mmCIF file of C-alpha atoms in Angstrom:
data_model
loop_
_atom_site.group_PDB
_atom_site.id
_atom_site.type_symbol
_atom_site.label_atom_id
_atom_site.label_comp_id
_atom_site.label_asym_id
_atom_site.label_seq_id
_atom_site.Cartn_x
_atom_site.Cartn_y
_atom_site.Cartn_z
ATOM 1 C CA MET A 1 -68.447 2.491 36.723
ATOM 2 C CA ALA A 2 -70.726 2.632 33.685
ATOM 3 C CA GLU A 3 -68.342 5.192 32.185
ATOM 4 C CA ASP A 4 -65.430 2.747 32.652
ATOM 5 C CA TRP A 5 -67.269 0.033 30.731
ATOM 6 C CA SER A 6 -68.269 2.455 27.973
ATOM 7 C CA LEU A 7 -64.624 3.466 27.645
ATOM 8 C CA ILE A 8 -63.521 -0.182 27.417
ATOM 9 C CA ASP A 9 -66.213 -0.895 24.818
ATOM 10 C CA GLY A 10 -65.093 2.041 22.696
ATOM 11 C CA LEU A 11 -61.397 1.170 22.979
ATOM 12 C CA ALA A 12 -62.061 -2.446 22.005
ATOM 13 C CA HIS A 13 -63.927 -1.282 18.899
ATOM 14 C CA ASP A 14 -61.105 1.105 17.964
ATOM 15 C CA LEU A 15 -58.415 -1.545 18.463
ATOM 16 C CA ARG A 16 -60.401 -4.181 16.549
ATOM 17 C CA THR A 17 -60.452 -2.112 13.335
ATOM 18 C CA PRO A 18 -56.686 -2.093 12.550
ATOM 19 C CA LEU A 19 -56.395 -5.757 13.534
ATOM 20 C CA THR A 20 -58.627 -6.878 10.653
ATOM 21 C CA PRO A 21 -56.151 -6.080 7.822
ATOM 22 C CA MET A 22 -53.308 -7.434 9.978
ATOM 23 C CA MET A 23 -55.164 -10.745 10.287
ATOM 24 C CA LEU A 24 -55.730 -10.935 6.538
ATOM 25 C CA LEU A 25 -52.101 -10.081 5.792
ATOM 26 C CA THR A 26 -50.594 -12.642 8.169
ATOM 27 C CA HIS A 27 -52.900 -15.378 6.856
ATOM 28 C CA MET A 28 -51.953 -14.497 3.270
ATOM 29 C CA LEU A 29 -48.245 -14.509 4.105
ATOM 30 C CA GLU A 30 -48.449 -17.878 5.839
ATOM 31 C CA GLU A 31 -50.118 -19.437 2.791
ATOM 32 C CA HIS A 32 -47.958 -17.677 0.172
ATOM 33 C CA PRO A 33 -46.224 -20.277 -2.043
ATOM 34 C CA ARG A 34 -43.054 -18.171 -2.319
ATOM 35 C CA LEU A 35 -42.594 -17.601 1.397
ATOM 36 C CA PRO A 36 -39.076 -18.796 2.337
ATOM 37 C CA THR A 37 -39.232 -21.900 4.508
ATOM 38 C CA GLU A 38 -37.085 -20.341 7.215
ATOM 39 C CA LEU A 39 -39.597 -17.486 7.615
ATOM 40 C CA LEU A 40 -42.646 -19.716 8.024
ATOM 41 C CA PRO A 41 -42.277 -20.201 11.827
ATOM 42 C CA ILE A 42 -41.955 -16.432 12.301
ATOM 43 C CA VAL A 43 -44.997 -15.639 10.156
ATOM 44 C CA ARG A 44 -46.981 -18.384 11.886
ATOM 45 C CA MET A 45 -46.094 -16.957 15.296
ATOM 46 C CA LEU A 46 -47.193 -13.493 14.152
ATOM 47 C CA ARG A 47 -50.458 -14.866 12.783
ATOM 48 C CA GLU A 48 -51.214 -16.805 15.981
ATOM 49 C CA ASN A 49 -50.571 -13.735 18.133
ATOM 50 C CA VAL A 50 -52.698 -11.455 15.954
ATOM 51 C CA ASP A 51 -55.506 -14.037 16.015
ATOM 52 C CA ALA A 52 -55.218 -14.294 19.809
ATOM 53 C CA GLU A 53 -55.450 -10.510 20.200
ATOM 54 C CA SER A 54 -58.480 -10.461 17.916
ATOM 55 C CA ARG A 55 -60.234 -13.133 19.990
ATOM 56 C CA LEU A 56 -59.432 -11.223 23.183
ATOM 57 C CA LEU A 57 -60.972 -8.033 21.808
ATOM 58 C CA ASP A 58 -64.038 -9.966 20.645
ATOM 59 C CA ALA A 59 -64.381 -11.392 24.161
ATOM 60 C CA ILE A 60 -64.106 -7.899 25.667
ATOM 61 C CA LEU A 61 -66.826 -6.645 23.322
ATOM 62 C CA ASP A 62 -69.034 -9.599 24.251
ATOM 63 C CA TRP A 63 -68.359 -8.910 27.929
ATOM 64 C CA CYS A 64 -69.612 -5.338 27.521
ATOM 65 C CA ARG A 65 -72.654 -6.491 25.521
ATOM 66 C CA ALA A 66 -73.504 -9.187 28.071
ATOM 67 C CA ARG A 67 -73.228 -6.714 30.927
ATOM 68 C CA ASP A 68 -75.810 -4.506 29.204
ATOM 69 C CA SER A 69 -77.948 -7.489 28.061
ATOM 70 C CA ARG A 70 -77.104 -6.703 24.420
ATOM 71 C CA LEU A 71 -75.334 -9.949 23.534
ATOM 72 C CA GLU A 72 -77.028 -11.836 20.691
ATOM 73 C CA LEU A 73 -75.983 -15.081 19.008
ATOM 74 C CA SER A 74 -75.706 -15.866 15.303
ATOM 75 C CA LEU A 75 -77.010 -19.442 15.189
ATOM 76 C CA THR A 76 -76.289 -22.037 12.514
ATOM 77 C CA ALA A 77 -76.404 -25.841 12.487
ATOM 78 C CA ILE A 78 -72.897 -27.088 13.303
ATOM 79 C CA ASP A 79 -71.208 -30.358 14.196
ATOM 80 C CA LEU A 80 -70.023 -30.226 17.812
ATOM 81 C CA HIS A 81 -67.022 -32.397 16.948
ATOM 82 C CA GLU A 82 -65.855 -29.728 14.493
ATOM 83 C CA VAL A 83 -66.124 -27.161 17.280
ATOM 84 C CA VAL A 84 -63.932 -29.333 19.505
ATOM 85 C CA GLN A 85 -61.262 -29.592 16.810
ATOM 86 C CA GLU A 86 -61.312 -25.851 16.086
ATOM 87 C CA ALA A 87 -60.977 -25.049 19.781
ATOM 88 C CA LEU A 88 -57.972 -27.368 20.114
ATOM 89 C CA ASP A 89 -56.401 -25.807 17.020
ATOM 90 C CA GLN A 90 -56.790 -22.366 18.608
ATOM 91 C CA VAL A 91 -54.946 -23.336 21.780
ATOM 92 C CA ARG A 92 -52.256 -25.572 20.289
ATOM 93 C CA SER A 93 -49.556 -22.975 21.037
ATOM 94 C CA ILE A 94 -50.599 -22.982 24.728
ATOM 95 C CA VAL A 95 -51.693 -26.548 25.431
ATOM 96 C CA GLU A 96 -49.482 -29.417 24.329
ATOM 97 C CA HIS A 97 -51.467 -31.928 22.284
ATOM 98 C CA PRO A 98 -49.975 -34.951 24.108
ATOM 99 C CA ARG A 99 -51.703 -33.589 27.207
ATOM 100 C CA VAL A 100 -55.098 -33.472 25.484
ATOM 101 C CA THR A 101 -56.969 -36.527 24.258
ATOM 102 C CA THR A 102 -60.412 -36.805 22.695
ATOM 103 C CA GLU A 103 -63.068 -39.494 22.955
ATOM 104 C CA LEU A 104 -65.767 -38.208 20.617
ATOM 105 C CA GLY A 105 -68.506 -40.812 20.805
ATOM 106 C CA ALA A 106 -71.690 -38.790 20.259
ATOM 107 C CA GLN A 107 -73.727 -39.943 17.267
ATOM 108 C CA ARG A 108 -76.265 -37.108 17.428
ATOM 109 C CA ARG A 109 -74.084 -34.019 17.592
ATOM 110 C CA VAL A 110 -75.481 -31.274 15.337
ATOM 111 C CA VAL A 111 -76.425 -28.252 17.435
ATOM 112 C CA ALA A 112 -77.820 -24.806 16.684
ATOM 113 C CA ALA A 113 -74.958 -22.619 17.840
ATOM 114 C CA ASP A 114 -72.909 -19.501 17.339
ATOM 115 C CA ARG A 115 -69.791 -21.186 15.997
ATOM 116 C CA THR A 116 -67.287 -18.449 16.844
ATOM 117 C CA ARG A 117 -68.478 -17.954 20.400
ATOM 118 C CA LEU A 118 -68.829 -21.668 21.135
ATOM 119 C CA VAL A 119 -65.296 -22.348 19.858
ATOM 120 C CA ARG A 120 -63.940 -19.482 21.953
ATOM 121 C CA THR A 121 -65.792 -20.739 25.034
ATOM 122 C CA LEU A 122 -64.482 -24.276 24.666
ATOM 123 C CA ALA A 123 -60.951 -23.005 24.022
ATOM 124 C CA ALA A 124 -61.100 -20.954 27.240
ATOM 125 C CA LEU A 125 -62.238 -24.023 29.190
ATOM 126 C CA VAL A 126 -59.391 -26.148 27.799
ATOM 127 C CA VAL A 127 -56.762 -23.500 28.588
ATOM 128 C CA ASP A 128 -58.153 -23.158 32.111
ATOM 129 C CA ALA A 129 -58.110 -26.936 32.612
ATOM 130 C CA HIS A 130 -54.502 -26.975 31.415
ATOM 131 C CA ALA A 131 -53.560 -24.212 33.863
ATOM 132 C CA ARG A 132 -55.209 -25.989 36.801
ATOM 133 C CA SER A 133 -53.818 -29.458 36.052
ATOM 134 C CA ALA A 134 -50.446 -30.482 37.354
ATOM 135 C CA ALA A 135 -48.116 -31.995 34.750
ATOM 136 C CA PRO A 136 -48.157 -34.673 33.469
ATOM 137 C CA GLY A 137 -51.925 -34.729 33.931
ATOM 138 C CA VAL A 138 -54.008 -35.456 30.853
ATOM 139 C CA ILE A 139 -57.092 -33.500 29.794
ATOM 140 C CA VAL A 140 -59.799 -35.624 28.183
ATOM 141 C CA LEU A 141 -62.521 -34.122 25.989
ATOM 142 C CA SER A 142 -65.358 -36.543 25.369
ATOM 143 C CA THR A 143 -68.836 -36.391 23.865
ATOM 144 C CA ARG A 144 -71.821 -38.669 24.193
ATOM 145 C CA ASP A 145 -75.499 -38.663 23.378
ATOM 146 C CA ASP A 146 -77.698 -37.270 26.127
ATOM 147 C CA PRO A 147 -81.492 -37.434 26.592
ATOM 148 C CA THR A 148 -81.590 -33.630 26.391
ATOM 149 C CA GLY A 149 -79.175 -33.301 23.453
ATOM 150 C CA VAL A 150 -75.422 -33.867 23.338
ATOM 151 C CA ARG A 151 -72.999 -33.737 26.256
ATOM 152 C CA LEU A 152 -69.412 -32.523 26.107
ATOM 153 C CA ARG A 153 -67.236 -33.413 29.089
ATOM 154 C CA ILE A 154 -63.853 -31.968 30.022
ATOM 155 C CA HIS A 155 -61.999 -34.129 32.539
ATOM 156 C CA ASP A 156 -58.790 -32.711 33.969
ATOM 157 C CA ALA A 157 -56.399 -33.942 36.632
ATOM 158 C CA SER A 158 -56.769 -30.998 39.004
ATOM 159 C CA ARG A 159 -58.186 -31.029 42.521
ATOM 160 C CA THR A 160 -60.241 -27.895 42.014
ATOM 161 C CA ASP A 161 -63.084 -26.976 44.346
ATOM 162 C CA PRO A 162 -66.191 -27.324 42.094
ATOM 163 C CA ASN A 163 -67.923 -24.427 43.862
ATOM 164 C CA LEU A 164 -65.007 -22.066 43.250
ATOM 165 C CA LEU A 165 -64.751 -23.072 39.593
ATOM 166 C CA THR A 166 -68.506 -22.655 39.134
ATOM 167 C CA GLN A 167 -68.200 -19.096 40.436
ATOM 168 C CA ALA A 168 -65.278 -18.411 38.076
ATOM 169 C CA LEU A 169 -67.395 -19.498 35.099
ATOM 170 C CA GLN A 170 -70.050 -16.889 35.812
ATOM 171 C CA ALA A 171 -70.062 -13.352 34.465
ATOM 172 C CA THR A 172 -69.553 -11.377 37.645
ATOM 173 C CA TRP A 173 -69.133 -7.682 36.983
ATOM 174 C CA PRO A 174 -66.313 -6.360 39.212
ATOM 175 C CA ASP A 175 -66.641 -2.878 40.667
ATOM 176 C CA ASP A 176 -63.332 -1.998 39.061
ATOM 177 C CA ALA A 177 -63.392 -2.818 35.346
ATOM 178 C CA ARG A 178 -59.606 -3.224 35.393
ATOM 179 C CA ARG A 179 -60.038 -6.357 37.525
ATOM 180 C CA ALA A 180 -62.044 -8.132 34.813
ATOM 181 C CA LEU A 181 -59.536 -10.915 34.159
ATOM 182 C CA ASP A 182 -60.067 -14.159 32.229
ATOM 183 C CA ILE A 183 -62.928 -12.592 30.310
ATOM 184 C CA GLY A 184 -63.434 -15.518 27.947
ATOM 185 C CA LEU A 185 -63.694 -17.930 30.871
ATOM 186 C CA ARG A 186 -66.066 -15.723 32.867
ATOM 187 C CA LEU A 187 -68.406 -15.469 29.882
ATOM 188 C CA THR A 188 -68.762 -19.263 29.727
ATOM 189 C CA ARG A 189 -72.056 -19.588 31.577
ATOM 190 C CA VAL A 190 -73.593 -16.638 29.710
ATOM 191 C CA ILE A 191 -72.705 -18.176 26.334
ATOM 192 C CA VAL A 192 -73.935 -21.634 27.361
ATOM 193 C CA GLU A 193 -77.248 -20.321 28.681
ATOM 194 C CA LEU A 194 -77.821 -18.259 25.528
ATOM 195 C CA HIS A 195 -77.477 -21.576 23.670
ATOM 196 C CA ARG A 196 -80.166 -23.010 26.014
ATOM 197 C CA GLY A 197 -77.547 -25.354 27.428
ATOM 198 C CA THR A 198 -76.397 -26.326 30.909
ATOM 199 C CA LEU A 199 -73.003 -26.302 32.596
ATOM 200 C CA ILE A 200 -72.217 -28.431 35.647
ATOM 201 C CA VAL A 201 -68.906 -28.716 37.524
ATOM 202 C CA THR A 202 -68.259 -31.713 39.785
ATOM 203 C CA ALA A 203 -65.345 -33.493 41.419
ATOM 204 C CA ASP A 204 -64.494 -36.920 40.021
ATOM 205 C CA PRO A 205 -64.438 -39.406 42.951
ATOM 206 C CA SER A 206 -61.515 -41.191 41.286
ATOM 207 C CA GLY A 207 -59.588 -37.929 40.926
ATOM 208 C CA GLY A 208 -59.793 -34.778 38.869
ATOM 209 C CA THR A 209 -62.463 -32.255 37.934
ATOM 210 C CA LEU A 210 -65.382 -32.741 35.539
ATOM 211 C CA ILE A 211 -67.040 -30.004 33.493
ATOM 212 C CA ASP A 212 -70.201 -31.175 31.725
ATOM 213 C CA LEU A 213 -71.584 -28.915 29.008
ATOM 214 C CA THR A 214 -74.899 -30.079 27.535
ATOM 215 C CA LEU A 215 -76.467 -28.499 24.451
ATOM 216 C CA PRO A 216 -79.817 -29.200 22.769
ATOM 217 C CA LEU A 217 -79.730 -30.688 19.289
ATOM 218 C CA GLY A 218 -80.273 -28.253 16.452
ATOM 219 C CA GLY A 219 -80.653 -30.424 13.376
ATOM 220 C CA VAL A 220 -80.458 -33.925 11.959
ATOM 221 C CA SER A 221 -77.112 -35.577 12.628
ATOM 222 C CA PRO A 222 -75.381 -36.944 9.510
#
């Protein structure tokens, strides 16, 4: 099985290389002042798909690193509310914004975090909440100050078993590497724990599922 993971790691690296110029090109095209208006939706769709493939490959690489205990974070002081907005921007083609609302009330919200990985983790949680929630259920992302730092809560309308969801959020290494689905979601607990945070899943007595992600503060809030 180790050979399977080494093969996946190598393939992800090889596929990541040609994607880099494609990402730059699609971003440049989308922002080009002479791009015909009728082509903008097509270029935007291309850019979103290339970005999505790039994030998937990054998640696969992180999966391989985490499995071998080689995953390291690049920490900077960031505003958690900016992370929330970036994550929602990433998934806007998947999750309809009317179905997602935010209640960002935390006053102390600067954390020491790996911005890219935290955004990707939150985006995976939002997409999963969307997939589990029956329409027209609303997903609420809220923040508040917590004695141990800052708490981010995702409240969806699903009736998910908290124990099953907790298991899904853990990096379990399947015997067959080809069964490693939902990689970004399964890396959630690893990423949170590397940030010295906690992740708790509970059922809301009034209906729905609650995911509470708490992170320690990493700076002075503006």
